[in-house]
CSV table of C-alpha atoms in Angstrom, one decimal:
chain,number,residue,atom,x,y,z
A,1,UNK,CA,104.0,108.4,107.1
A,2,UNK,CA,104.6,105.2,105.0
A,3,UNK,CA,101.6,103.5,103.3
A,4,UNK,CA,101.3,100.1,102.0
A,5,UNK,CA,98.9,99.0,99.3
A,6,UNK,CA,98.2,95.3,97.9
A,7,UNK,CA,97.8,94.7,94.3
A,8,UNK,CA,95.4,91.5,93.6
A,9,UNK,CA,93.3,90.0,91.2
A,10,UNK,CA,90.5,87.9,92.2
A,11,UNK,CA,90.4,84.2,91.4
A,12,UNK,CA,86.7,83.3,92.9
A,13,UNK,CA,84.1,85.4,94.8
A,14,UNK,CA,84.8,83.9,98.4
A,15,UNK,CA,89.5,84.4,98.3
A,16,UNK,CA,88.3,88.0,97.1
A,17,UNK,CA,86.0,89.3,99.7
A,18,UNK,CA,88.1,87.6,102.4
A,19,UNK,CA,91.2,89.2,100.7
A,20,UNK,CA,89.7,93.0,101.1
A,21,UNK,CA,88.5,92.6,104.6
A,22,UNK,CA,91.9,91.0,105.3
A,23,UNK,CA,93.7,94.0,103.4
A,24,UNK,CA,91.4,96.6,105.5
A,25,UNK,CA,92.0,94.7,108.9
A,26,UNK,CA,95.5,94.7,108.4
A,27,UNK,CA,96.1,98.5,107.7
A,28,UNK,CA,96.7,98.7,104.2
A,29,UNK,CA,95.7,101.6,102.3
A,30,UNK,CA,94.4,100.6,99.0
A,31,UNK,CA,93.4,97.2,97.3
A,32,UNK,CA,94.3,97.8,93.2
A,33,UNK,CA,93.5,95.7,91.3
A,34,UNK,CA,95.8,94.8,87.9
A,35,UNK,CA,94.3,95.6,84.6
A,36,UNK,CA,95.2,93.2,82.1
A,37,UNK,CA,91.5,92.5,79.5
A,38,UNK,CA,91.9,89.1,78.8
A,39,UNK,CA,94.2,87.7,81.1
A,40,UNK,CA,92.8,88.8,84.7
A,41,UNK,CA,89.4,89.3,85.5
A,42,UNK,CA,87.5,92.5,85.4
A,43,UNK,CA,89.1,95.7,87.6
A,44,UNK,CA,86.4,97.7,88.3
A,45,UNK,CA,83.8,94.8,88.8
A,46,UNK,CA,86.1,93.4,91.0
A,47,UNK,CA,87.1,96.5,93.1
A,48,UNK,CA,82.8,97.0,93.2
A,49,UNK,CA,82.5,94.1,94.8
A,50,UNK,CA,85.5,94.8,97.4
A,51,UNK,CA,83.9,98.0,98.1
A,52,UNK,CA,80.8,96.0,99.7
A,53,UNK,CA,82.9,94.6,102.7
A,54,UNK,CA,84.9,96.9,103.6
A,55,UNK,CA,84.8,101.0,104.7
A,56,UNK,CA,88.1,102.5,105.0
A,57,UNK,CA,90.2,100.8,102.0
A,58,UNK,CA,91.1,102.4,98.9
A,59,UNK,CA,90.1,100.9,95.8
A,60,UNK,CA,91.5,101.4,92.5
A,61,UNK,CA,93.5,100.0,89.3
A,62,UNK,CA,97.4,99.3,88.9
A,63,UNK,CA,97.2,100.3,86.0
A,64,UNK,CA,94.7,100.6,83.2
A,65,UNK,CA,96.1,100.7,79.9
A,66,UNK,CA,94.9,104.1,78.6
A,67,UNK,CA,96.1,102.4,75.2
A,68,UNK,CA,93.4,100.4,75.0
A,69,UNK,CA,91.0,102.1,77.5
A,70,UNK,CA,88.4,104.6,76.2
A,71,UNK,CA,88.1,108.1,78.2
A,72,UNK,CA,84.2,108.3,77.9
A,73,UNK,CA,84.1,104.5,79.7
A,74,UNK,CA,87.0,104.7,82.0
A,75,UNK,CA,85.6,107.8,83.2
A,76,UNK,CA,82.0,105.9,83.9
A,77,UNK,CA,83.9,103.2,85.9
A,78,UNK,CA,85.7,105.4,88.2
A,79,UNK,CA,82.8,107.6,89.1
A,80,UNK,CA,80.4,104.6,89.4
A,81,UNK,CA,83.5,103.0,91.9
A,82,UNK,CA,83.7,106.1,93.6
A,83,UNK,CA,80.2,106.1,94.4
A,84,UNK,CA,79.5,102.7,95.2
A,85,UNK,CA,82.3,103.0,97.5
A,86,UNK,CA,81.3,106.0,99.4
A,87,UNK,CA,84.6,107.9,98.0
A,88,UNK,CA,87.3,105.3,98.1
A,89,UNK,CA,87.9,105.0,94.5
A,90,UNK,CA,91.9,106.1,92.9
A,91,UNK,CA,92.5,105.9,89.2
A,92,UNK,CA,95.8,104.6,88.3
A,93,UNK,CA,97.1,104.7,84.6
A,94,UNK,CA,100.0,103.8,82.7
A,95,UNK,CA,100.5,103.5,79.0
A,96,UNK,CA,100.9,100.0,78.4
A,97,UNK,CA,103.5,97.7,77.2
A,98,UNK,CA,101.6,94.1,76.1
A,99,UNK,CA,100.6,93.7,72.2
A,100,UNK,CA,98.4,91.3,72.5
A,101,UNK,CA,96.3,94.0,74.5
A,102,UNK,CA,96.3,96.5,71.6
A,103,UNK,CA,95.3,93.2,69.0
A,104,UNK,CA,92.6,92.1,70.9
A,105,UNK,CA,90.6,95.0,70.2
A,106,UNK,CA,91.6,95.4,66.6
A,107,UNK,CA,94.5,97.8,67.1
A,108,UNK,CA,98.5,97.3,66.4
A,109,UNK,CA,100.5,98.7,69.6
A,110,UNK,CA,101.9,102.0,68.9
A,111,UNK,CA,105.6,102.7,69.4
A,112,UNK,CA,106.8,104.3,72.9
A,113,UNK,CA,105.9,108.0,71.8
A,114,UNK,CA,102.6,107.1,70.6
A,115,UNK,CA,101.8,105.6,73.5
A,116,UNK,CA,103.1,108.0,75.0
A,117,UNK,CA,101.0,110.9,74.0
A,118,UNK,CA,97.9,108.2,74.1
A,119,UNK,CA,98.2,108.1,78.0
A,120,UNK,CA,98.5,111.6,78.5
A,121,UNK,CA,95.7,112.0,75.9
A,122,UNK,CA,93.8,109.9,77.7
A,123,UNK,CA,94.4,110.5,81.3
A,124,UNK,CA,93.5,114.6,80.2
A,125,UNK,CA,90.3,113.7,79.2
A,126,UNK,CA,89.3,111.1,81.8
A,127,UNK,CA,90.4,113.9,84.5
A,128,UNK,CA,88.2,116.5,82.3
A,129,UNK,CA,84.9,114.3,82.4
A,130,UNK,CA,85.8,113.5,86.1
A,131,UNK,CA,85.5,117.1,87.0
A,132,UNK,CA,82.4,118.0,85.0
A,133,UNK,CA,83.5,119.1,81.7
A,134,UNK,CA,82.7,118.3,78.1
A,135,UNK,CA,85.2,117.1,75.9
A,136,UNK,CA,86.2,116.9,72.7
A,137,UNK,CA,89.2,115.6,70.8
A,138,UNK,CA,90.1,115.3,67.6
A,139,UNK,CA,93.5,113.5,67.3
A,140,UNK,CA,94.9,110.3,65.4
A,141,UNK,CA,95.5,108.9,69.1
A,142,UNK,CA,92.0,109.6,70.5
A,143,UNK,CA,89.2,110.7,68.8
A,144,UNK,CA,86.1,112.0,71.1
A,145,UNK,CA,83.3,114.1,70.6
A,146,UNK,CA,80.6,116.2,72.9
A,147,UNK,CA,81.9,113.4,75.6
A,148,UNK,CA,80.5,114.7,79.2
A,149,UNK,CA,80.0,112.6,82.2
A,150,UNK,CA,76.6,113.1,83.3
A,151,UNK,CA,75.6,110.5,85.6
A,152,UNK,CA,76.8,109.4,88.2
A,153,UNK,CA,78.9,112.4,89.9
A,154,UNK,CA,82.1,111.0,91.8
A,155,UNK,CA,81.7,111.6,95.5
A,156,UNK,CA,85.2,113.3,95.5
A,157,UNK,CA,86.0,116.6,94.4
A,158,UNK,CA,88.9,114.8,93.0
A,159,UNK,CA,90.2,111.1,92.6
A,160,UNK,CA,93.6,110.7,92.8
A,161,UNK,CA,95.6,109.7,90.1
A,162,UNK,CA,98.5,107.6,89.9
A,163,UNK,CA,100.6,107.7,86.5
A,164,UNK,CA,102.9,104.4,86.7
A,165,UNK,CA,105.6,104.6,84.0
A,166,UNK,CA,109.6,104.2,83.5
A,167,UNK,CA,109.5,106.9,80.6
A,168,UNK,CA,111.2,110.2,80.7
A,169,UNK,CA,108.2,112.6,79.0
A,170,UNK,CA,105.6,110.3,81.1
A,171,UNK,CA,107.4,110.8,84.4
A,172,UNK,CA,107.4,114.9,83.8
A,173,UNK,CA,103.8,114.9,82.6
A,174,UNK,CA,103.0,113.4,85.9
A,175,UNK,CA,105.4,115.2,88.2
A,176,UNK,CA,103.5,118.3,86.9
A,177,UNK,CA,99.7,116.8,86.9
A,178,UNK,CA,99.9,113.4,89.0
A,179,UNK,CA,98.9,113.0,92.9
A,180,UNK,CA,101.4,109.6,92.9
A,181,UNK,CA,104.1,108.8,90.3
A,182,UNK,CA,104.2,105.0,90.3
A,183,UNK,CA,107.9,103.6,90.1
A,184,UNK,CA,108.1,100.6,88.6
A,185,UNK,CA,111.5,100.8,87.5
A,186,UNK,CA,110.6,99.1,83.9
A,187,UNK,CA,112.2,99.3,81.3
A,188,UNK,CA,112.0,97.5,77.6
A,189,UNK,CA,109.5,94.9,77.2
A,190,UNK,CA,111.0,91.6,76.3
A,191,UNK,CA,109.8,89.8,73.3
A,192,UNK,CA,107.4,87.7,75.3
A,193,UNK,CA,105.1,90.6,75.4
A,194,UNK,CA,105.1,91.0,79.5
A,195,UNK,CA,108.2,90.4,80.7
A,196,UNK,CA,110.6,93.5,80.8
A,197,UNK,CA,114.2,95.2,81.0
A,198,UNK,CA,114.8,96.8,84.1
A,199,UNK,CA,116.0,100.2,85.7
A,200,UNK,CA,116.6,99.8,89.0
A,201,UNK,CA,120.2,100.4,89.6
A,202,UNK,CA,120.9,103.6,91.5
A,203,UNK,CA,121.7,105.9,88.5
A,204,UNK,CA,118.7,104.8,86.8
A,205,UNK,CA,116.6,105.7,89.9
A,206,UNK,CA,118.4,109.2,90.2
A,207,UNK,CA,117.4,109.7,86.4
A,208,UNK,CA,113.8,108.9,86.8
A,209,UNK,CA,113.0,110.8,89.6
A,210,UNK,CA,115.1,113.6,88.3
A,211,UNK,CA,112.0,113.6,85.6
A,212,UNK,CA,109.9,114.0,88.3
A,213,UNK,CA,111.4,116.8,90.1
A,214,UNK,CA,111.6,118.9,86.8
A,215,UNK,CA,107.8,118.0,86.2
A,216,UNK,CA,107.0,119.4,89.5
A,217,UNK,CA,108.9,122.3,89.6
A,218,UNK,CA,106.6,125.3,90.5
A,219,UNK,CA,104.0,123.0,91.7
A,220,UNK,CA,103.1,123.9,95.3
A,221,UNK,CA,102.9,120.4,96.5
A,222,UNK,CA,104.6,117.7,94.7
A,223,UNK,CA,103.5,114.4,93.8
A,224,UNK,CA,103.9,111.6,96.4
A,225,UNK,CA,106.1,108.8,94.8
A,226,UNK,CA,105.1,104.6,94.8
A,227,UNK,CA,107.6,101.9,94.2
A,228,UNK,CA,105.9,98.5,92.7
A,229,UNK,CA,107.3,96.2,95.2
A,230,UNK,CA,108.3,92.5,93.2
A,231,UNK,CA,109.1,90.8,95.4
A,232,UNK,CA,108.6,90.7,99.3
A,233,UNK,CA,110.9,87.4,101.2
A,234,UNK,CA,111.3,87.6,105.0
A,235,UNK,CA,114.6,85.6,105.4
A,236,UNK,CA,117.6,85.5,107.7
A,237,UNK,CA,119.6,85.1,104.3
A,238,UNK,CA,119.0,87.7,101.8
A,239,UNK,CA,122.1,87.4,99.6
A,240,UNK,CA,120.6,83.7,98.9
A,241,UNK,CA,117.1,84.8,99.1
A,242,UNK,CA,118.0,87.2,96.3
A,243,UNK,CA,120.6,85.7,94.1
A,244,UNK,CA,117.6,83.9,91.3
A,245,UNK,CA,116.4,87.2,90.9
A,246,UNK,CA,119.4,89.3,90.8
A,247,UNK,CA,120.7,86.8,87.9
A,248,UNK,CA,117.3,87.4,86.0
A,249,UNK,CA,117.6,91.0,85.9
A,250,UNK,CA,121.2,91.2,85.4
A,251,UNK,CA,122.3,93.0,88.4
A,252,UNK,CA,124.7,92.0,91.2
A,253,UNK,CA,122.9,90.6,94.7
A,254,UNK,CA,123.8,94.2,96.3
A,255,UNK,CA,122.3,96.0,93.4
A,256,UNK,CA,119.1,94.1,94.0
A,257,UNK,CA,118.5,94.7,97.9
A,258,UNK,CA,119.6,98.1,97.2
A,259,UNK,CA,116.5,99.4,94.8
A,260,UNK,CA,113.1,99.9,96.5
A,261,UNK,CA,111.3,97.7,93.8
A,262,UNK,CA,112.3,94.6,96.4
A,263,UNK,CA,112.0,93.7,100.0
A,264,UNK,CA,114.5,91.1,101.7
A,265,UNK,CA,115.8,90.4,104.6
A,266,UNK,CA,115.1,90.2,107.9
A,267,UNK,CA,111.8,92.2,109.5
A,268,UNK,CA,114.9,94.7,111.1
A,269,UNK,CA,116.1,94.6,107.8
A,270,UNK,CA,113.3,95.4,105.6
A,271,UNK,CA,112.3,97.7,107.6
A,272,UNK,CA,115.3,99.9,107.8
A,273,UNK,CA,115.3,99.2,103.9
A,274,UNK,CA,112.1,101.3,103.8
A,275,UNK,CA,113.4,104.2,106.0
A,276,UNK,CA,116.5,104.3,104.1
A,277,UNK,CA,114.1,104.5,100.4
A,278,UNK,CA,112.4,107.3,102.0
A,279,UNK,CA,115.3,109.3,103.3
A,280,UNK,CA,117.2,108.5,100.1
A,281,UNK,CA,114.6,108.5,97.3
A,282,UNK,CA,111.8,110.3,98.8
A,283,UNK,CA,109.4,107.0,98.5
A,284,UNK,CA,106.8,107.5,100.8
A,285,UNK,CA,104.2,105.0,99.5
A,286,UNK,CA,104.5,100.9,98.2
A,287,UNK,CA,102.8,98.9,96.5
A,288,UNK,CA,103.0,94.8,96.9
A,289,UNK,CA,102.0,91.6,95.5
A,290,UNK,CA,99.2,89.5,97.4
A,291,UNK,CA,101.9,87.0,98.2
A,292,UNK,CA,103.3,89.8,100.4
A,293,UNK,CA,99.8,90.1,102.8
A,294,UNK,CA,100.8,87.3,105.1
A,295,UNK,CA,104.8,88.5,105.9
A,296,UNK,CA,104.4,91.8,105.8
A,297,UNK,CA,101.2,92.2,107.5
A,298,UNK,CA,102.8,92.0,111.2
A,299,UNK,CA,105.5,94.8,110.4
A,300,UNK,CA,102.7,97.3,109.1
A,301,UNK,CA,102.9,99.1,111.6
A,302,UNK,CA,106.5,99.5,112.0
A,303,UNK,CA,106.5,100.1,108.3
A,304,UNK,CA,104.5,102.8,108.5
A,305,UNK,CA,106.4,104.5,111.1
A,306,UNK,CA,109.9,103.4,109.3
């Protein structure tokens, strides 16, 4: 089965609430929330809030920066979300890619191994604290001491995690500890700090998930893999729909409605478009912009079923 999940940030109280009971009504799985300090409002508070008018929906982050999250807090958050939410909560990390994130709390961004080893640093210990243990680390990365997670006890046995990331080590570490691999496709970040390269032709794809298959190899069940959807357009002309976009990211119009990290076309269309990323790629779940809720909401359930 193929899920959907929306990724939001709220803008005032009223859009939010309506948003989640929208997201729920429609059949999505998950509302996540981005996690950006500084630039979007607060994830957890936000999901918290989201958990209060609705029952079914999973709530969680896409994705915290573990390079400027601390374990002991993140760990809080989640099990206080999970809680509040009767169970809903996910954790999604990733090992983040904007400077000015690392600067605003008094830190220069580390290069891509550093960060690197920072995620999987942190993620390890967030997962430790989740499941009851005490923890202590001692590293230039992440230094934590006697850390245990007292109060409050997550409702699940476990949360699932979600590791989004582009990079080779990252994609093995979480195709051997991850319930979902989050494809973004991302590559380089651009000097503007946000925007990036990206890897979304088909031999890139083939080289990611490759990672992931060797991560999971000898694991009994294998992580479920999530493409971050960009960009959703319901259109009777995709070539034109997609040609801006295709010249920003440097690939050909057939390149770009190839990859999974888009969806246009025609509701036939996208819809075959998702079969074929889960015949082809194995893609079974997708995450997408809130500008997608309102097109994509009356194929859900052919979706789903694609």
């Amino acid at each position: 089965m193929t899920t959907f999940s929306l990724q939001a940030s709220p803008t005032d109280a009223a859009d939010w609430l309506t948003l989640a009971r929208r997201a729920e009504v429609a059949g999505y799985d998950a509302l996540l929330a981005a996690d950006h300090p500084g630039a979007v409002a607060s994830p957890f508070v936000a999901l918290a809030a989201a958990a209060a008018v609705t029952t079914t929906l999973g709530l969680g982050t896409n994705v915290s920066n573990a390079g400027v999250r601390e374990p002991a807090l993140l760990a809080s958050d989640v099990a206080t979300l999970d809680v509040i939410s009767g169970g809903r909560a996910r954790l999604g990390l990733g090992a983040g890619h904007t400077p000015a994130e690392w600067r605003a709390v008094g830190r220069e961004r580390p290069d891509v191994a550093g960060r690197v080893r920072r995620c999987i640093a942190v993620t390890e210990a967030v997962r430790a604290l989740l499941d009851g243990e005490e923890v202590t680390v001692d590293t230039p990365g992440l230094v934590m001491r006697a850390a245990r997670l007292e109060k409050p006890r997550p409702v699940q046995a476990r949360i699932p995690l979600t590791i989004g990331t582009a990079n080779s080590r990252l994609l093995r570490w979480a195709g051997a500890h991850a319930d979902v691999v989050g494809l973004a496709g991302l590559g380089r970040t651009k000097p503007d700090g946000y925007r990036h390269e990206v890897r979304w032709r088909e031999t890139e794809i083939e080289a990611q998930l490759a990672e992931v298959a060797s991560g999971a190899a000898g694991r009994d069940t294998p992580p479920e893999l999530e493409a971050l959807v960009q960009q959703v357009v319901v259109t009777d002309d995709a070539e034109a729909a997609a040609a801006s976009m295709a010249d920003d990211t440097g690939l050909s119009v057939p390149e770009l409605l190839a990859t999974p990290f888009v969806l246009i076309g025609t509701e036939d269309e996208i819809v075959a478009a998702v079969a074929e990323h889960q015949r082809r790629w194995g893609i079974t779940r997708f995450v997408v912009r809130r500008d997608a809720l309102d097109p994509l909401t009356p194929l859900l359930a052919r979706l789903r079923a694609a």
